Amino acid sequence: MGPYTSILRTPGVPRLFGSSMLARMSNGALGLLLILRVRELGGSYGLGGAVAAAYAVGLAGAAPLLGRLVDRRGQTGVLLATATVAATVLTAIALLPGRPSAAVLVVLAVLGGAALPPVAPCLRALWDVLIPEPARRHAAIALDATSFEAAYVVVPAGLLALGAWSASVALIVAGVAILVGTALFASTPASRGWRSSRRGDDHGALGALASPGVRVLLVVWLLFGAGIGATEVAIAAFAEDHGQKALTGPLLASWGLSSMIFGFLAGRWHPADPVRRFAILLAAIAAGDALAATAWSPASLAVLLFLAGAALAPGMTIGYGLLSDVALPGTITEASTWLVAGLGAGLAAGSALGGIAIDASGPWMSFLIGGAAGALTVGGVVLGAGRLRAAASSRGPGVTSAVAQPDAPSVAGRS
């Protein structure tokens, strides 16, 4: 617990960390809650899926734009505005009367996704300021990743259980959590005082993508998301094929629990060669996903998923740490939101491709697609290793300084 205790004792960190968890804890359930709400309104599962996809499109499309705006204008205004809109839209969907048209539902879903506050990218930008030492920053990112993994397993299950009773109430609860958590986060001195050390528009229209290292990570995250998406849909299909659809949640929990445990352990040690460690962990993820294709029963799949999940959070921790090193000055938030967009697009593509494979051959083929996507991530890191190492060695962290204000003292350099 040593490194994590040190992180949580850093001035300002407990409130930042806790509020960010509150703001983000419902994210993993929103897509399914939208489907449940559509069904509650009398719509089909097909329409519910389209509405959930519209939400994902809005999120992926707007995230980099919001990130660039944060880099140019600061965190507070962007976070408060987006949280207000997101909570309002979720409440509006929850209170829709009768049988609204598909167009209304899709437009609201796109708007809700586009307005989701970029709390996680803002927190990652603040880690670079509050905890600039590489080893401690690695531990901070690991703590964030593993804690969010726990929330991603537990909170969506609770919200979905509530949604089974009333999707409207569950959406309102999610909206309130987003609004309150984001407001608490945005009101912290660190968030209010944060300013990019340099304007992101200095890098032209490409912004964060002007960095070769960021482009490498974006491709890796896109493929990583595809592997996750294909594996998730394979898990659901496997459980249904074995007549135990209710086991989908526990099987996903086995995957997430492993990720949480090993992410927590791995965060205690900062690798001497992050790029090499990143490639090894991605290879382990790919092998685990492919190995899941050999499962013969739900119990065997639970064991295989526990093994497969061991490298997830450790790999993401190193990936986000590399992002801090390769992002150009003034672009750290936008760079982080590009990874959010890439992950979301990959998840959608992997789920779609996995669904086609399941219809054609069965869940085992979707597991293999997940493994193949994982293997491609390894290739991306190996081919882009030179760019990742060159960027990391030629620049320090690409953001960030906190500008002192009367009520928000500078957080730069604190430990």
Coordinates of C-alpha atoms in Angstrom, one line a residue:
M1 CA 0.0 0.0 0.0
G2 CA 3.0 2.3 0.4
P3 CA 2.9 4.1 -3.0
Y4 CA -0.8 4.4 -2.9
T5 CA -0.9 5.8 0.6
S6 CA 1.7 8.4 -0.5
I7 CA -0.5 9.4 -3.5
L8 CA -3.6 9.7 -1.4
R9 CA -1.7 11.9 1.2
T10 CA -0.8 14.4 -1.5
P11 CA -2.6 17.7 -0.8
G12 CA -5.7 17.9 -3.0
V13 CA -5.7 14.4 -4.3
P14 CA -8.4 12.7 -2.1
R15 CA -11.0 15.2 -3.2
L16 CA -10.0 15.1 -6.8
F17 CA -9.9 11.3 -6.8
G18 CA -13.2 10.8 -5.0
S19 CA -15.1 13.4 -7.0
S20 CA -13.8 12.0 -10.3
M21 CA -15.0 8.5 -9.3
L22 CA -18.5 9.9 -8.5
A23 CA -18.6 11.7 -11.8
R24 CA -17.5 8.6 -13.9
M25 CA -19.0 5.7 -12.0
S26 CA -22.2 5.5 -14.1
N27 CA -20.4 5.6 -17.5
G28 CA -20.2 1.9 -17.9
A29 CA -24.0 1.5 -17.6
L30 CA -25.3 4.3 -19.7
G31 CA -25.5 2.4 -23.0
L32 CA -27.5 -0.5 -21.5
L33 CA -29.7 1.9 -19.5
L34 CA -30.6 3.7 -22.7
I35 CA -31.6 0.3 -24.2
L36 CA -33.7 -0.4 -21.1
R37 CA -35.4 3.0 -21.3
V38 CA -36.2 2.5 -25.0
R39 CA -37.8 -0.9 -24.1
E40 CA -39.7 0.8 -21.2
L41 CA -41.1 3.3 -23.8
G42 CA -42.3 0.4 -25.9
G43 CA -39.5 0.4 -28.5
S44 CA -37.7 -2.7 -29.9
Y45 CA -34.2 -3.9 -28.9
G46 CA -33.1 -2.9 -32.4
L47 CA -34.1 0.7 -31.7
G48 CA -32.5 0.5 -28.3
G49 CA -29.3 -0.6 -29.8
A50 CA -29.4 2.2 -32.3
V51 CA -29.9 4.7 -29.5
A52 CA -27.0 3.3 -27.5
A53 CA -24.9 3.4 -30.7
A54 CA -25.9 7.1 -31.2
Y55 CA -24.7 7.8 -27.7
A56 CA -21.4 6.2 -28.4
V57 CA -21.0 8.1 -31.7
G58 CA -21.7 11.4 -29.9
L59 CA -19.1 10.6 -27.2
A60 CA -16.4 9.5 -29.7
G61 CA -17.0 12.5 -32.0
A62 CA -17.0 15.2 -29.4
A63 CA -14.3 13.9 -26.9
P64 CA -11.3 15.3 -28.9
L65 CA -13.0 18.6 -29.4
L66 CA -13.8 19.0 -25.7
G67 CA -10.2 18.0 -24.9
R68 CA -8.8 20.7 -27.2
L69 CA -11.2 23.2 -25.7
V70 CA -9.9 22.3 -22.2
D71 CA -6.3 22.7 -23.3
R72 CA -7.1 26.2 -24.6
R73 CA -9.6 27.5 -22.0
G74 CA -9.0 25.5 -18.9
Q75 CA -11.0 22.8 -17.1
T76 CA -13.7 24.6 -15.1
G77 CA -16.0 26.1 -17.6
V78 CA -15.9 23.1 -20.0
L79 CA -16.6 20.6 -17.2
L80 CA -19.5 22.5 -15.6
A81 CA -21.1 23.2 -19.0
T82 CA -20.9 19.7 -20.2
A83 CA -22.0 18.2 -16.9
T84 CA -25.1 20.4 -16.9
V85 CA -26.0 19.5 -20.5
A86 CA -25.4 15.8 -19.9
A87 CA -27.5 15.6 -16.7
T88 CA -30.3 17.6 -18.4
V89 CA -30.3 15.3 -21.4
L90 CA -30.4 12.1 -19.3
T91 CA -33.2 13.6 -17.3
A92 CA -35.1 14.5 -20.4
I93 CA -34.8 10.9 -21.8
A94 CA -36.0 9.6 -18.4
L95 CA -39.1 11.8 -18.5
L96 CA -40.1 11.4 -22.1
P97 CA -43.8 10.6 -22.3
G98 CA -45.6 8.0 -24.4
R99 CA -43.8 6.6 -27.5
P100 CA -41.4 9.3 -28.7
S101 CA -40.1 9.1 -32.3
A102 CA -36.9 7.3 -33.0
A103 CA -35.4 10.6 -34.3
V104 CA -36.0 12.3 -30.9
L105 CA -34.4 9.4 -29.0
V106 CA -31.3 9.3 -31.4
V107 CA -30.8 13.1 -31.3
L108 CA -31.0 13.2 -27.5
A109 CA -28.6 10.2 -27.2
V110 CA -26.0 11.9 -29.5
L111 CA -26.3 15.1 -27.5
G112 CA -25.9 13.2 -24.2
G113 CA -22.8 11.3 -25.5
A114 CA -21.3 14.5 -26.9
A115 CA -21.8 16.3 -23.6
L116 CA -20.3 13.7 -21.3
P117 CA -17.7 15.6 -19.2
P118 CA -14.1 14.8 -19.9
V119 CA -13.3 14.2 -16.2
A120 CA -10.9 11.3 -16.8
P121 CA -8.6 13.2 -19.2
C122 CA -8.7 16.3 -16.9
L123 CA -7.6 14.1 -14.0
R124 CA -4.8 12.6 -16.1
A125 CA -3.6 16.1 -16.9
L126 CA -3.6 17.0 -13.2
W127 CA -1.5 13.9 -12.3
D128 CA 1.3 15.3 -14.4
V129 CA 1.2 18.5 -12.2
L130 CA 0.4 17.1 -8.8
I131 CA 2.7 14.1 -9.1
P132 CA 5.4 14.8 -11.7
E133 CA 7.9 12.0 -10.6
P134 CA 7.5 9.2 -13.1
A135 CA 7.4 6.3 -10.5
R136 CA 4.8 8.0 -8.3
R137 CA 2.8 9.2 -11.4
H138 CA 2.8 5.5 -12.6
A139 CA 1.3 4.5 -9.2
A140 CA -1.3 7.3 -9.4
I141 CA -2.4 6.2 -12.8
A142 CA -2.6 2.6 -11.6
L143 CA -4.6 3.6 -8.6
D144 CA -7.1 5.4 -10.8
A145 CA -7.3 2.5 -13.3
T146 CA -7.8 -0.2 -10.7
S147 CA -10.3 1.8 -8.6
F148 CA -12.3 2.7 -11.7
E149 CA -12.2 -1.0 -12.7
A150 CA -13.8 -1.8 -9.4
A151 CA -16.5 0.8 -9.9
Y152 CA -17.0 -0.3 -13.4
V153 CA -17.8 -3.8 -12.2
V154 CA -19.9 -2.9 -9.1
V155 CA -21.7 0.4 -9.9
P156 CA -23.1 -0.6 -13.3
A157 CA -24.5 -3.8 -11.8
G158 CA -26.4 -1.7 -9.2
L159 CA -27.6 0.8 -11.8
L160 CA -28.8 -2.0 -14.1
A161 CA -30.6 -3.7 -11.3
L162 CA -32.3 -0.4 -10.6
G163 CA -32.9 0.0 -14.3
A164 CA -34.7 -3.4 -14.5
W165 CA -37.2 -1.9 -12.0
S166 CA -37.2 1.6 -13.5
A167 CA -34.9 2.8 -16.3
S168 CA -36.1 6.3 -15.8
V169 CA -35.1 6.5 -12.2
A170 CA -31.7 4.9 -13.0
L171 CA -31.0 7.5 -15.7
I172 CA -31.9 10.3 -13.3
V173 CA -29.6 8.8 -10.7
A174 CA -26.8 8.6 -13.2
G175 CA -27.4 12.2 -14.3
V176 CA -27.2 13.5 -10.7
A177 CA -24.0 11.5 -10.1
I178 CA -22.4 13.1 -13.2
L179 CA -23.5 16.6 -12.3
V180 CA -22.5 16.5 -8.6
G181 CA -19.3 14.6 -9.1
T182 CA -18.1 16.9 -12.0
A183 CA -19.1 20.0 -10.0
L184 CA -17.1 18.8 -7.0
F185 CA -14.1 18.0 -9.3
A186 CA -14.2 21.3 -11.1
S187 CA -14.4 23.3 -7.9
T188 CA -11.1 21.9 -6.5
P189 CA -8.2 24.4 -6.4
A190 CA -6.1 22.1 -8.7
S191 CA -8.7 21.9 -11.4
R192 CA -9.6 25.6 -11.2
G193 CA -6.0 26.6 -11.3
W194 CA -4.9 24.3 -14.1
R195 CA -3.7 25.9 -17.3
S196 CA -1.9 24.4 -20.2
S197 CA 1.7 25.5 -20.4
R198 CA 1.3 26.3 -24.0
R199 CA -1.6 26.8 -26.4
G200 CA -2.5 23.6 -28.2
D201 CA -3.3 25.6 -31.4
D202 CA 0.5 26.2 -31.8
H203 CA 0.5 22.7 -33.4
G204 CA -1.8 23.6 -36.2
A205 CA -5.0 21.8 -37.2
L206 CA -3.8 18.4 -36.1
G207 CA -3.4 19.5 -32.5
A208 CA -2.5 16.6 -30.3
L209 CA -2.2 14.3 -33.4
A210 CA 0.8 16.3 -34.6
S211 CA 2.8 14.0 -32.2
P212 CA 3.9 10.7 -33.8
G213 CA 3.7 9.0 -30.5
V214 CA 0.1 10.0 -29.9
R215 CA -0.8 8.7 -33.3
V216 CA 0.8 5.4 -32.5
L217 CA -1.1 5.1 -29.2
L218 CA -4.4 6.1 -30.9
V219 CA -4.0 3.1 -33.3
V220 CA -3.1 0.8 -30.4
W221 CA -6.1 2.0 -28.4
L222 CA -8.4 1.5 -31.4
L223 CA -7.3 -2.1 -31.8
F224 CA -7.3 -2.6 -28.1
G225 CA -11.0 -1.5 -28.0
A226 CA -11.8 -3.8 -30.8
G227 CA -10.4 -6.7 -28.9
I228 CA -12.3 -5.8 -25.8
G229 CA -15.6 -5.4 -27.7
A230 CA -15.3 -8.7 -29.5
T231 CA -14.5 -10.4 -26.2
E232 CA -17.4 -8.8 -24.3
V233 CA -20.0 -9.9 -26.9
A234 CA -18.5 -13.4 -27.0
I235 CA -18.9 -13.7 -23.3
A236 CA -22.6 -12.8 -23.5
A237 CA -23.2 -15.2 -26.4
F238 CA -21.3 -18.0 -24.6
A239 CA -23.5 -17.7 -21.5
E240 CA -26.6 -17.6 -23.6
D241 CA -25.5 -20.7 -25.6
H242 CA -25.1 -22.6 -22.4
G243 CA -28.6 -21.6 -21.2
Q244 CA -27.3 -19.4 -18.4
K245 CA -27.7 -15.9 -19.8
A246 CA -27.7 -14.5 -16.2
L247 CA -24.1 -15.5 -15.9
T248 CA -23.0 -12.8 -18.3
G249 CA -22.5 -10.4 -15.4
P250 CA -20.5 -12.7 -13.2
L251 CA -18.3 -13.7 -16.1
L252 CA -17.6 -10.1 -16.9
A253 CA -16.9 -9.5 -13.2
S254 CA -14.3 -12.3 -13.2
W255 CA -12.5 -10.5 -16.0
G256 CA -12.7 -7.1 -14.3
L257 CA -11.8 -8.5 -10.9
S258 CA -8.6 -9.9 -12.2
S259 CA -7.7 -6.7 -14.0
M260 CA -8.3 -4.7 -10.8
I261 CA -6.2 -7.0 -8.6
F262 CA -3.2 -7.2 -10.9
G263 CA -3.4 -3.5 -11.8
F264 CA -3.2 -2.7 -8.1
L265 CA -0.1 -4.9 -7.7
A266 CA 1.6 -3.8 -10.9
G267 CA 1.2 -0.1 -10.0
R268 CA 3.7 -0.5 -7.2
W269 CA 6.6 -0.8 -9.7
H270 CA 7.5 1.6 -12.4
P271 CA 9.1 -0.3 -15.4
A272 CA 12.6 0.7 -16.6
D273 CA 11.5 0.3 -20.2
P274 CA 7.7 1.1 -20.4
V275 CA 7.5 0.5 -24.1
R276 CA 8.8 -3.0 -23.8
R277 CA 6.6 -3.7 -20.8
F278 CA 3.6 -2.3 -22.8
A279 CA 4.2 -4.7 -25.7
I280 CA 4.6 -7.7 -23.3
L281 CA 1.3 -6.9 -21.5
L282 CA -0.6 -6.4 -24.8
A283 CA 0.7 -9.8 -25.9
A284 CA -0.6 -11.3 -22.7
I285 CA -4.0 -9.7 -23.3
A286 CA -4.1 -11.1 -26.8
A287 CA -3.1 -14.6 -25.7
G288 CA -5.7 -14.6 -22.9
D289 CA -8.5 -13.5 -25.3
A290 CA -7.6 -16.2 -27.8
L291 CA -7.3 -18.8 -25.0
A292 CA -10.9 -18.1 -23.9
A293 CA -12.0 -19.7 -27.2
T294 CA -11.1 -23.1 -25.7
A295 CA -13.7 -22.8 -22.8
W296 CA -16.1 -25.7 -22.6
S297 CA -18.3 -24.5 -19.7
P298 CA -19.2 -21.3 -17.9
A299 CA -16.9 -22.3 -15.0
S300 CA -14.0 -22.9 -17.3
L301 CA -14.6 -19.6 -19.0
A302 CA -14.6 -17.8 -15.7
V303 CA -11.2 -19.2 -14.9
L304 CA -9.8 -18.3 -18.4
L305 CA -11.2 -14.8 -18.2
F306 CA -9.6 -14.3 -14.8
L307 CA -6.3 -15.2 -16.4
A308 CA -7.0 -13.0 -19.5
G309 CA -7.9 -10.0 -17.4
A310 CA -4.6 -10.0 -15.4
A311 CA -2.8 -7.7 -17.9
L312 CA -5.7 -5.3 -18.7
A313 CA -5.3 -2.6 -16.1
P314 CA -1.5 -2.9 -16.0
G315 CA -1.3 -2.4 -19.7
M316 CA -3.7 0.6 -19.7
T317 CA -1.7 2.1 -16.9
I318 CA 1.5 2.0 -18.9
G319 CA -0.3 3.2 -22.0
Y320 CA -1.6 6.3 -20.3
G321 CA 1.8 6.9 -18.7
L322 CA 3.4 6.9 -22.2
L323 CA 0.8 9.4 -23.3
S324 CA 1.9 11.9 -20.8
D325 CA 5.4 11.6 -22.2
V326 CA 4.6 11.8 -25.9
A327 CA 1.9 14.5 -25.9
L328 CA 3.1 17.8 -27.3
P329 CA 3.1 20.8 -25.0
G330 CA -0.4 22.2 -24.5
T331 CA -2.2 19.1 -25.8
I332 CA -2.4 16.6 -23.0
T333 CA -6.1 16.7 -22.4
E334 CA -6.9 16.5 -26.2
A335 CA -4.4 13.7 -26.5
S336 CA -6.2 11.8 -23.7
T337 CA -9.6 12.3 -25.3
W338 CA -8.3 11.0 -28.6
L339 CA -7.6 7.7 -26.8
V340 CA -11.1 7.8 -25.3
A341 CA -12.5 8.2 -28.9
G342 CA -10.3 5.5 -30.2
L343 CA -11.3 3.1 -27.5
G344 CA -15.0 3.8 -28.0
A345 CA -14.7 3.4 -31.8
G346 CA -12.8 0.2 -31.3
L347 CA -15.4 -1.2 -28.9
A348 CA -18.2 -0.5 -31.3
A349 CA -16.3 -2.1 -34.3
G350 CA -15.2 -5.1 -32.2
S351 CA -18.7 -5.7 -30.9
A352 CA -20.2 -5.5 -34.5
L353 CA -17.5 -7.8 -36.0
G354 CA -17.9 -10.2 -33.1
G355 CA -21.6 -10.3 -33.5
I356 CA -21.2 -11.3 -37.2
A357 CA -18.7 -14.0 -36.3
I358 CA -21.0 -15.4 -33.6
D359 CA -23.9 -15.6 -36.0
A360 CA -21.7 -17.4 -38.5
S361 CA -19.6 -19.7 -36.3
G362 CA -20.2 -19.2 -32.6
P363 CA -18.7 -17.4 -29.6
W364 CA -15.3 -19.1 -30.1
M365 CA -14.7 -17.2 -33.3
S366 CA -15.4 -13.8 -31.6
F367 CA -12.9 -14.7 -28.9
L368 CA -10.3 -15.4 -31.6
I369 CA -11.1 -12.0 -33.2
G370 CA -10.4 -10.4 -29.8
G371 CA -7.1 -12.2 -29.7
A372 CA -6.2 -11.2 -33.3
A373 CA -7.0 -7.6 -32.5
G374 CA -4.8 -7.9 -29.5
A375 CA -2.0 -9.3 -31.6
L376 CA -2.3 -6.3 -33.9
T377 CA -1.8 -4.0 -30.9
V378 CA 1.5 -5.6 -30.1
G379 CA 2.5 -5.1 -33.7
G380 CA 1.5 -1.4 -33.4
V381 CA 3.7 -0.9 -30.4
V382 CA 6.7 -2.8 -31.9
L383 CA 6.5 -0.8 -35.1
G384 CA 6.0 2.5 -33.3
A385 CA 8.5 1.8 -30.5
G386 CA 11.0 4.2 -32.0
R387 CA 8.5 7.0 -32.1
L388 CA 7.3 6.4 -28.6
R389 CA 10.9 6.3 -27.2
A390 CA 12.1 9.2 -29.2
A391 CA 9.2 11.4 -28.1
A392 CA 9.5 10.4 -24.5
S393 CA 13.3 11.1 -24.4
S394 CA 13.1 14.4 -26.2
R395 CA 10.2 15.9 -24.1
G396 CA 9.0 15.8 -20.6
P397 CA 5.3 15.6 -19.8
G398 CA 3.4 17.5 -22.5
V399 CA 1.3 19.7 -20.4
T400 CA 1.0 21.4 -17.9
S401 CA 1.4 23.9 -15.2
A402 CA -1.1 25.2 -12.7
V403 CA -1.5 28.9 -12.8
A404 CA -1.7 30.4 -9.3
Q405 CA -4.9 32.3 -8.4
P406 CA -5.8 34.0 -5.2
D407 CA -8.0 31.1 -4.1
A408 CA -6.1 28.4 -6.0
P409 CA -2.4 28.2 -5.1
S410 CA -0.1 26.6 -7.6
V411 CA 0.0 22.9 -7.4
A412 CA 3.1 22.5 -9.5
G413 CA 5.8 20.6 -7.9
R414 CA 3.9 19.4 -4.9
S415 CA 4.5 15.8 -3.8

